[in-house]
Every structure is written in C-alpha cells, then in structure tokens.
Coordinates of C-alpha atoms in Angstrom, one line a residue:
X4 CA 61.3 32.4 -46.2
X5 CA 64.4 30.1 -46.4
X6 CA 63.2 26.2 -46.2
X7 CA 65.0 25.7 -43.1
X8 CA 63.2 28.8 -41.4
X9 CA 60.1 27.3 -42.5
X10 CA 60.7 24.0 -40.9
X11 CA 61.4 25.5 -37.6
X12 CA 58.3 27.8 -37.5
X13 CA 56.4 24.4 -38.6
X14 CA 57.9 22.5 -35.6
X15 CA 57.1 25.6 -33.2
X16 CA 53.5 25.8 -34.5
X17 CA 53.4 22.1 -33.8
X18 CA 54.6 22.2 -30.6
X19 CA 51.9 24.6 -29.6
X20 CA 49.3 23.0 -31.0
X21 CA 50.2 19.8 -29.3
X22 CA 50.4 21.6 -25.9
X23 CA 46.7 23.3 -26.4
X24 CA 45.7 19.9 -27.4
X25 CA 47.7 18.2 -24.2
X26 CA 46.1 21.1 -22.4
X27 CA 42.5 20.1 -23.7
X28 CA 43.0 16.7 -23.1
X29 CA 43.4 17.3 -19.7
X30 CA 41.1 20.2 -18.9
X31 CA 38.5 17.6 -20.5
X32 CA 39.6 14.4 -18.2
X33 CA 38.9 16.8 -15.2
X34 CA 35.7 17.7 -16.2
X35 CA 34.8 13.9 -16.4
X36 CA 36.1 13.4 -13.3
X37 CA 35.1 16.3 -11.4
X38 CA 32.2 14.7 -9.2
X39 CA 34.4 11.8 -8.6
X40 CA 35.9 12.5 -5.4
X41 CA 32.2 13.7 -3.5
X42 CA 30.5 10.7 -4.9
X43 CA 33.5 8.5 -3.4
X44 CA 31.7 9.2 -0.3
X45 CA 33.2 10.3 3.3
X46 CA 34.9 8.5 6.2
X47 CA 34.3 7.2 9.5
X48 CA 34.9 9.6 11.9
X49 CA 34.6 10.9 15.4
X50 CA 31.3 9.6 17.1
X51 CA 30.5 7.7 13.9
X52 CA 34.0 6.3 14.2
X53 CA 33.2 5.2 17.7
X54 CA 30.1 3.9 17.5
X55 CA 31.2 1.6 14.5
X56 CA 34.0 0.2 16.7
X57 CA 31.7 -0.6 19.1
X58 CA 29.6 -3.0 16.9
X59 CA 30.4 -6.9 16.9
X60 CA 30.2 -6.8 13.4
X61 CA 33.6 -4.3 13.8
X62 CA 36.9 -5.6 14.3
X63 CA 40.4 -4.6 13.3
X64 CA 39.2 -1.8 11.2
X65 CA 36.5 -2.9 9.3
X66 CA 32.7 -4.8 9.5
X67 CA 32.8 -8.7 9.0
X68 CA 30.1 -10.8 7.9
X69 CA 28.9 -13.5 10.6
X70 CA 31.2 -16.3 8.9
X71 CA 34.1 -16.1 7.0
X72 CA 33.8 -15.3 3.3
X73 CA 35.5 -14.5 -0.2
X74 CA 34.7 -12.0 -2.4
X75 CA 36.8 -14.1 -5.1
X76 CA 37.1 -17.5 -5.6
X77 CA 40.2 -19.2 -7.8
X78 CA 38.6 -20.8 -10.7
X79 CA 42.0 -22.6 -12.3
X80 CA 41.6 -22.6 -16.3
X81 CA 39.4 -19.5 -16.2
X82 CA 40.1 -16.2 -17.6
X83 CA 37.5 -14.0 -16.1
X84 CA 38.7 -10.8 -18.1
X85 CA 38.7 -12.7 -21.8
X86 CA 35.3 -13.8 -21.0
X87 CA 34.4 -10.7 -20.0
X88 CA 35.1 -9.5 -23.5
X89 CA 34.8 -12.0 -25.8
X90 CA 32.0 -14.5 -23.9
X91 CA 29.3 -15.9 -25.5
X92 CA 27.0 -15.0 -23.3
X93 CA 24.2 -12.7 -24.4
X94 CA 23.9 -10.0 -21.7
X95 CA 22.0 -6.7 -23.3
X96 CA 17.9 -7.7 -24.0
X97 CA 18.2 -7.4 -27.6
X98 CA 14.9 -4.9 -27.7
X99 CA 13.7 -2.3 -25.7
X100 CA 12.6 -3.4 -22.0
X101 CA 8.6 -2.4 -21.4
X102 CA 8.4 0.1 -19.0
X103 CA 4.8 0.7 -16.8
X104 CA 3.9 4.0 -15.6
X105 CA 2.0 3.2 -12.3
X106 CA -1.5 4.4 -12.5
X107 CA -1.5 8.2 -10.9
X108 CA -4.2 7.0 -8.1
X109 CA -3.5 7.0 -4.0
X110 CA -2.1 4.2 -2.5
X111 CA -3.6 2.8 0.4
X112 CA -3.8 5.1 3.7
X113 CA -4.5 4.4 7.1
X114 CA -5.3 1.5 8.4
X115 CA -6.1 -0.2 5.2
X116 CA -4.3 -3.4 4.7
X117 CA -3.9 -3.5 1.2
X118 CA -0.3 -4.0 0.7
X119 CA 1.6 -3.2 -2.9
X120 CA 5.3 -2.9 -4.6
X121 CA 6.6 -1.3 -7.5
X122 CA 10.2 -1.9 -9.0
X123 CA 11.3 0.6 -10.3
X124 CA 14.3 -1.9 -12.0
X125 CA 17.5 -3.5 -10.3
X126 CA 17.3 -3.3 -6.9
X127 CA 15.2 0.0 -6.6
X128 CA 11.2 -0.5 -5.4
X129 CA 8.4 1.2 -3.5
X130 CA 7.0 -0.4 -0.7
X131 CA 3.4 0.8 0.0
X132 CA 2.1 -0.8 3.7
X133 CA -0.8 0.2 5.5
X134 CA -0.6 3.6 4.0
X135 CA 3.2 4.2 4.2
X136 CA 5.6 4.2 1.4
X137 CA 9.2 3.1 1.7
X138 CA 11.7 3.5 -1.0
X139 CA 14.4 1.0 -1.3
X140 CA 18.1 1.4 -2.9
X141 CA 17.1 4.4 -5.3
X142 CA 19.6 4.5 -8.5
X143 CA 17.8 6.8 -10.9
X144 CA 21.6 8.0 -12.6
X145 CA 22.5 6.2 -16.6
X146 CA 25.3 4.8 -14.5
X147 CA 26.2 3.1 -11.5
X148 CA 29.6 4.9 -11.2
X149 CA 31.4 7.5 -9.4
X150 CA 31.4 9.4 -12.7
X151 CA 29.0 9.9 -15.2
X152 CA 31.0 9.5 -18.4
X153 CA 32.0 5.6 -17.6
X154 CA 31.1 2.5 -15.7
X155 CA 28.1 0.4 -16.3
X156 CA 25.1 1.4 -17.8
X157 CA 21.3 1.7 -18.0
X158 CA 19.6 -0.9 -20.0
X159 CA 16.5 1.0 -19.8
X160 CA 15.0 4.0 -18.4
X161 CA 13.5 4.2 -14.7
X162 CA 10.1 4.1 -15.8
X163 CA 9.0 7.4 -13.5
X164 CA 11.2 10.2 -13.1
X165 CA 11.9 11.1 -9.1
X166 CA 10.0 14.2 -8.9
X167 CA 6.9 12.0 -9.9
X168 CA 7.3 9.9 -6.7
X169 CA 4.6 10.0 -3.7
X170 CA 5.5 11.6 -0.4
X171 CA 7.8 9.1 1.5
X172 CA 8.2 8.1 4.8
X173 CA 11.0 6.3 4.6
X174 CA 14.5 6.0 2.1
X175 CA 16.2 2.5 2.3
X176 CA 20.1 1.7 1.9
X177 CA 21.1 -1.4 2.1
X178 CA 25.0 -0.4 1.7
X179 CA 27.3 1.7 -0.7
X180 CA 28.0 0.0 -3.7
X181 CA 27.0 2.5 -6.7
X182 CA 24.5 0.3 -8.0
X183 CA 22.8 0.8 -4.5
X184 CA 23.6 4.0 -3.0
X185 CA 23.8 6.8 -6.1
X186 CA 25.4 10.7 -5.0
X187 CA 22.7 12.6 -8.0
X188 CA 19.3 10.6 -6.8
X189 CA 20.3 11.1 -3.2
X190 CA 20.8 15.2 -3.6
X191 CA 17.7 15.0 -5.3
X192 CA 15.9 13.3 -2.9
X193 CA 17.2 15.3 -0.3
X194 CA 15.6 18.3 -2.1
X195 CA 12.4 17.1 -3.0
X196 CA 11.6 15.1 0.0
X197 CA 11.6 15.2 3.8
X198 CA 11.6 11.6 4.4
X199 CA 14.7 10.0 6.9
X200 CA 17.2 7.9 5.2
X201 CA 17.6 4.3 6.7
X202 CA 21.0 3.0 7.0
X203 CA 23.3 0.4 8.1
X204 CA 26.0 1.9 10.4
X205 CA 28.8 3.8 8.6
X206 CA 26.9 5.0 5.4
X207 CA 25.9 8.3 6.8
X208 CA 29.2 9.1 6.2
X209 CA 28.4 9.0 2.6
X210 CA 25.4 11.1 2.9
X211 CA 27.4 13.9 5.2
X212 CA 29.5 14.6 2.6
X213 CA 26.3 15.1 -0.1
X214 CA 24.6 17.6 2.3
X215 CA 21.7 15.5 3.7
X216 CA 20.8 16.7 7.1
X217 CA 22.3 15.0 10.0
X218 CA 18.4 14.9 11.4
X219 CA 17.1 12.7 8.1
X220 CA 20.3 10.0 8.9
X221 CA 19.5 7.1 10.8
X222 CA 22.4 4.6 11.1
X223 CA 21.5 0.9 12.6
X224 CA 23.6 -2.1 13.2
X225 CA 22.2 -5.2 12.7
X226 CA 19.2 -5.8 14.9
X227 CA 18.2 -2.2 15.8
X228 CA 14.7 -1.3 14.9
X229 CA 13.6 2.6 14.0
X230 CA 10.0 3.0 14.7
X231 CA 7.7 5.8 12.3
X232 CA 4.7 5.8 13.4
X233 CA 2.9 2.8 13.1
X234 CA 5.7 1.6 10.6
X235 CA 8.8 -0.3 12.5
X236 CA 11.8 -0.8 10.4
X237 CA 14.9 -3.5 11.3
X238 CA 18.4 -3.9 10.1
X239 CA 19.2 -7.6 9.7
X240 CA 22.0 -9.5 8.7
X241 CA 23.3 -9.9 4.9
X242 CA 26.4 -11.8 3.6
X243 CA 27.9 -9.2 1.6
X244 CA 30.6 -6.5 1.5
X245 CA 31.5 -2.7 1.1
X246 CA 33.1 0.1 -0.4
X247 CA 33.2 2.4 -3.1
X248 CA 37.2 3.1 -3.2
X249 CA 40.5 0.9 -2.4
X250 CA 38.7 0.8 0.6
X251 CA 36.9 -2.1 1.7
X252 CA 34.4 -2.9 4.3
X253 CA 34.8 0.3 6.0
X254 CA 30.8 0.7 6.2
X255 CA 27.9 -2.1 6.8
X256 CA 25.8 -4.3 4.9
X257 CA 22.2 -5.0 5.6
X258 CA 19.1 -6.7 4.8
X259 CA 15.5 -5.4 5.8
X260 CA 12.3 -6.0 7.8
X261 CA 9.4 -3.4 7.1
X262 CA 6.8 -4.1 9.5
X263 CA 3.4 -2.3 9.8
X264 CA 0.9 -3.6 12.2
X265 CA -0.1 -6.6 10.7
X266 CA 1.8 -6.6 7.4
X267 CA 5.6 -7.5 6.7
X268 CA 8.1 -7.4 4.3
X269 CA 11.8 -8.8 3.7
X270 CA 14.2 -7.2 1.6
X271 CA 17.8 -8.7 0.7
X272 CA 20.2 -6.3 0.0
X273 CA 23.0 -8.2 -1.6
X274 CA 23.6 -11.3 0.1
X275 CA 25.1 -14.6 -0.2
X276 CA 23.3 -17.9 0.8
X277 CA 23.7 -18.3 4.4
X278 CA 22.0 -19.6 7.4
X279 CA 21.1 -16.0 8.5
X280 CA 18.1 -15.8 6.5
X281 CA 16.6 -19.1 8.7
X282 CA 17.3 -17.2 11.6
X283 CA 15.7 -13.9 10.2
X284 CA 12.8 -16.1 9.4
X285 CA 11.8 -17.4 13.2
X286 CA 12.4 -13.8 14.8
X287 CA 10.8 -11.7 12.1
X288 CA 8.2 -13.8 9.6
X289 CA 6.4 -15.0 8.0
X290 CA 6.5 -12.2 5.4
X291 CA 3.8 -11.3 3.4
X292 CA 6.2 -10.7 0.4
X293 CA 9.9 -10.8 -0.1
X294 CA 12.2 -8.7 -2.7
X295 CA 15.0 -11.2 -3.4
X296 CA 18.2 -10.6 -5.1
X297 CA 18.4 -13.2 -7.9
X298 CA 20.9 -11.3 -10.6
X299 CA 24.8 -10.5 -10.8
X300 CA 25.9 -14.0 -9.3
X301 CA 28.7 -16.3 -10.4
X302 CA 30.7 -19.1 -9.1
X303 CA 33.9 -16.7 -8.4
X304 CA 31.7 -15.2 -6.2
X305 CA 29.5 -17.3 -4.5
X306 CA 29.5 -16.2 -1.1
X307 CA 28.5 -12.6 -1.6
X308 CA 25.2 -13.1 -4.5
X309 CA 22.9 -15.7 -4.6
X310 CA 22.1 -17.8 -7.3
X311 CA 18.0 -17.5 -8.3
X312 CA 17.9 -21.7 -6.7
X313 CA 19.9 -20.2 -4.0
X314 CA 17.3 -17.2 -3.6
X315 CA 14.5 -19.4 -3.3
X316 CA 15.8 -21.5 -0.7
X317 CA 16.0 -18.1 1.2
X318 CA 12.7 -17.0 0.8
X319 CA 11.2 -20.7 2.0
X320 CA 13.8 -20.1 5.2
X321 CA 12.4 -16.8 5.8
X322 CA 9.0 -18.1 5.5
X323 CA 7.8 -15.3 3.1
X324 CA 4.7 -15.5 0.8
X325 CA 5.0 -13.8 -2.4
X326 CA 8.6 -13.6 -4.2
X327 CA 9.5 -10.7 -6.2
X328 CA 12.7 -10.7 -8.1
X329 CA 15.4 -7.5 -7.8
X330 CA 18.5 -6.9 -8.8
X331 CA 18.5 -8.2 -12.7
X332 CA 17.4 -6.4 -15.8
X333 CA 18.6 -2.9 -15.1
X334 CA 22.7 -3.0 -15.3
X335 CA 24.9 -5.7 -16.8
X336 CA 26.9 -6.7 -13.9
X337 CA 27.9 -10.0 -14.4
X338 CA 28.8 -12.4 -16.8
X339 CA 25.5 -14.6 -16.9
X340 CA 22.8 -14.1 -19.9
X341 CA 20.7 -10.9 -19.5
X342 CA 17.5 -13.4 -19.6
X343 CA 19.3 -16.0 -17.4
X344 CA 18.6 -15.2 -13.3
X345 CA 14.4 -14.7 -14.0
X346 CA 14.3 -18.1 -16.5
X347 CA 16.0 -20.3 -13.4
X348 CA 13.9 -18.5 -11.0
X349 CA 10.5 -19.5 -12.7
X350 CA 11.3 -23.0 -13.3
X351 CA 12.6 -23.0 -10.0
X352 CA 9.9 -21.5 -8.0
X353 CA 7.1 -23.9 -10.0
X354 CA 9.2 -27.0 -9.1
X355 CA 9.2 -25.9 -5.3
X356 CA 5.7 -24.3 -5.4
X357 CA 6.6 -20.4 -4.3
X358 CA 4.1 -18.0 -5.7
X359 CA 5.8 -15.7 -7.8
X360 CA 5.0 -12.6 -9.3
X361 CA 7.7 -11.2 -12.0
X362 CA 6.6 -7.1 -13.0
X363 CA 7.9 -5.3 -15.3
X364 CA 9.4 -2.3 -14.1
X365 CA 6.9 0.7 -13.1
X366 CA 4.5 -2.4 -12.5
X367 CA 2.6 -2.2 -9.2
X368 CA 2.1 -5.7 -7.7
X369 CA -1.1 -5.8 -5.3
X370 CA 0.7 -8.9 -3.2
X371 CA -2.9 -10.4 -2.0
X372 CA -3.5 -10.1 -5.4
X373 CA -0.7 -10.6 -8.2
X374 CA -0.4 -10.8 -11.6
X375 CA 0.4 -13.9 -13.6
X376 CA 3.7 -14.7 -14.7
X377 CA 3.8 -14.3 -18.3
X378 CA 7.0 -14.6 -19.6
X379 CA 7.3 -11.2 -20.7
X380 CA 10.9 -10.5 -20.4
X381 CA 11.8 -13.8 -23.3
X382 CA 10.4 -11.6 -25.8
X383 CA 13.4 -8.8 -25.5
X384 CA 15.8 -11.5 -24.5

C-alpha cells in the first residue's frame, strides 16, 4: 500500500474510533444521569396546586418564610469557591466514625412511658414514644444527590441497613433538599413498610412521581396536626428554603412536634435562628427532648442554619429538656471543620447548663436516662 493510501485509511480508522469513543462517552454520561430527572421530583399541580395557593405561607408563586430572609449573604474579600478548595479547614474525620448497632430488643409499647432516639447520622433518627416509632428525614443513599455517581458523600455507613428497621408508624419530611428527602430510601420504604409519610405542603409532589400511594401522603401547612392513634403529629414553622432544581421554594419547610399522651418531642428541620421557635415553645412545650440542627452553617448563610450557640438558644426558647445534636457528621456540607459544630455545642451547652447527650450513630439514647458525654467524636477528628 502506497504511504499516502496508508495515511488515509489511518485517518478513517481514527475517525471511527473517535466516534465509538464519542459514542461511549455519551452512552456512559446517560447512564449516570438516568435517575436524574425522577429523583428531581414532580410539580405542583391541580388540587395540590390549589391548596398550596391557598396557604399564607404562598404568595406570588412560591412559600415564604415568616420574615424576610437571604439564602446568601455578600461577604466582601471572600472567595467562597477558593476556600472551598484550597481551605484550611479540616472537614473529613480523619478515621473511621464508630457506628452502634442498636440492641435487637422491643422498644417500648403501649402505654409505657419510656421514651428513646436513635440517629441514625445527619439529620436521620428514630423516635420511639409510648410505643410508636417515627422516622425522621431518612437518607440511607452514599450521596445526597440527584445522581449517584456525584455530589456529596457518605462519611460513614448508616449503621443499620433499612430492611433492619422496626415497623413504623410514621415517616417524617421536613422538606426536599437531597440531604433530607432521598428518591432510593423512599422507594424502599414504600416497599417494605406501610407507614404514612408526613409532609409539609407541596412535597407529595415528590413522592407521586416515586410511586408512593396517594393514601400514605399526608401534606400539612404549618400548624395542622395529623392524629395516629394516640400519637398527634404538628407541622410548625422553620426558617429555611426549598428545591431540588432551578426551582426554588416551590414546596414547604417545616419543623416538628411529636406528641404522645404525655411525652413530646421537637425536631428542627433546617432552620435559621428566629423568634418562631419562642412561639413554638409556649403553644407546644416543654419537650421532653429536642433534635437540633447544629452542622452545615456559615456566615453567608446565616438566616437559613443555625450556628450550635444559635441552636442552644433555640432549644432554652422551646423549653425542651434533653438536646440531641443532628445534622453534622454524616455529609460534608459546609466549609466549617468536620469536628467543629459538636465542640461549640459542648462548651456551649455546659456554660448555659442544657443537658446534653451526643450518640454515636446507631446509639439509642433512653432520654430519662442518657449517656454521658464523652468526647468520642475528637478521637476521629
């Protein structure tokens, strides 16, 4: 073969294998991407559509918060991406987190008062009261992300895996951000348990398009109550916001009340510091126990996540009894040290005298009867 007829073979061959490889390329991008669009979530629509609009947290298209707030704040001199990837800060534990395996015994039934929590790690617990159990925020995917190939990930495993839960009664949401609301542990859910899913107004859009049954959604606006049995469950106010798209806002934010007949408990959500949680406090508490959000803050965003100082304030307004920490440990989120939100809380909560209790995750907390804080978490820091 003359050279010249070699080199134009040669270019052909190459021009082939660089299409199979273009074609590759792309036949592997949508595979990574091809849950993407369900876990986006649906849209408000026809008497969900209507029943949002009639909310006064709804106005002009979206849900507001009860004052005005910024999910960004300008921070002149500060380059939030550079110190995203060259900070200092030290944001991974640098060993492996200990997990705890709850012990495979009953919880409580009836009318027994014993009251208990288990994290499961960032914001996902069990609530067991007065013989119901109530799962809250369940994230059991290696990321919080509409994909599974990218976006944040796992800094250690959930210490049980879902089909190892107890029967529930009740499934929690307290809005759609990934790290709150996963597509995977909500299918599975669906398909291992019969329990209703809780959620503020808007969100059942989400869990239409994943196939739970319309019967198992319950959407409340702030201050609506869902009784279950002897177990009454409120939506209250958060300082927060929404989406899981370009879109924001389009669903609502919530904090919790769980209230049995003569225990209660407050959950968060993600919330700023605001006056909200005093008011919480004089209609629904005291509280036997609150779960507070004390991780992922920062000062360009100090109206939608509470600093731990911040967190304790709002447990003392709600008037709550033991403090349990959520939302830290589990996902790197934020630009603070990995170690950083449960150190401020401690010193914070022994200046101010809150009883604390600080579990590792797949630790169950008896709240009349806690553990110790032991520092635990500054030996994998």
């Amino acid at each position: 073969m003359a050279p010249a007829e070699r080199t134009d073979v040669e270019r052909s061959l190459g021009r082939r294998m660089g299409g199979a490889a273009g074609l590759a390329a792309l036949a592997g991008l949508a595979w990574v991407a091809r849950d993407v669009p369900a876990a986006l979530g649906g849209r408000l629509a026809g008497a969900r559509a209507e029943r949002a609009a009639r909310s006064p947290q709804f106005r002009d298209g979206t849900f507001h918060n009860q004052a005005g707030t910024r999910t960004m704040v300008a921070d002149p001199g500060r380059n939030l991406l550079r110190e995203l990837i060259f900070g200092k800060q030290k944001r991974r534990p640098s060993t492996a987190v200990p997990l705890l395996r709850p012990a495979d015994e009953p919880a409580a039934t009836g009318t027994d008062r014993e009251l208990g929590v288990i994290w499961y790690g960032h914001a996902s617990a069990l609530v067991e009261i007065e013989g119901y159990r109530v799962l809250i925020d369940p994230v059991w995917s290696e990321r919080c992300s509409p994909s599974a190939m990218v976006g944040p990930r796992r800094l250690h495993e959930p210490p049980v895996r879902l089909d190892e839960l107890p029967r529930l009664d009740a499934i929690l949401i307290s809005h759609d951000h990934y790290d709150h609301l996963d597509m995977a542990t909500v299918r599975e859910l669906v398909a291992r348990q019969s329990a209703p899913f809780l959620v503020p107004l808007g969100v059942g859009a989400h869990l239409d398009r994943w196939g739970v049954p319309a019967d198992r959604i319950i959407e409340l606006d702030w201050s609506d109550s869902h009784q279950i049995d002897g177990l009454k469950v409120t939506a209250t106010p958060a300082q927060h916001f929404s989406g899981r798209g370009l879109r924001r806002d389009g669903t609502l934010w919530s904090s919790w009340v769980i209230e049995g007949r003569s225990r209660k408990v407050f959950y968060t959500g993600d919330s700023g510091y605001f006056d909200g949680y005093a008011a919480i406090g004089a209609e629904h508490g005291p509280f036997d126990v609150t779960l507070m959000q004390i991780g992922a803050y920062d000062r360009a965003w100090p109206s939608i996540h509470m600093f731990p100082e911040e967190a304790v304030d709002a447990h003392l307004d709600l008037r709550g009894g033991l403090f349990i920490p959520v939302h830290w440990a589990t996902f790197n989120l934020a630009l603070h040290d990995w170690s950083e939100p449960v150190n401020r809380l401690w010193a914070e909560a022994k200046a101010r005298d809150v009883r604390l209790a600080v579990p590792r995750p797949g630790e169950r907390v008896v709240v009349d009867d806690p553990p110790a804080v032991d520092g635990w978490w500054q030996s994998v820091a």
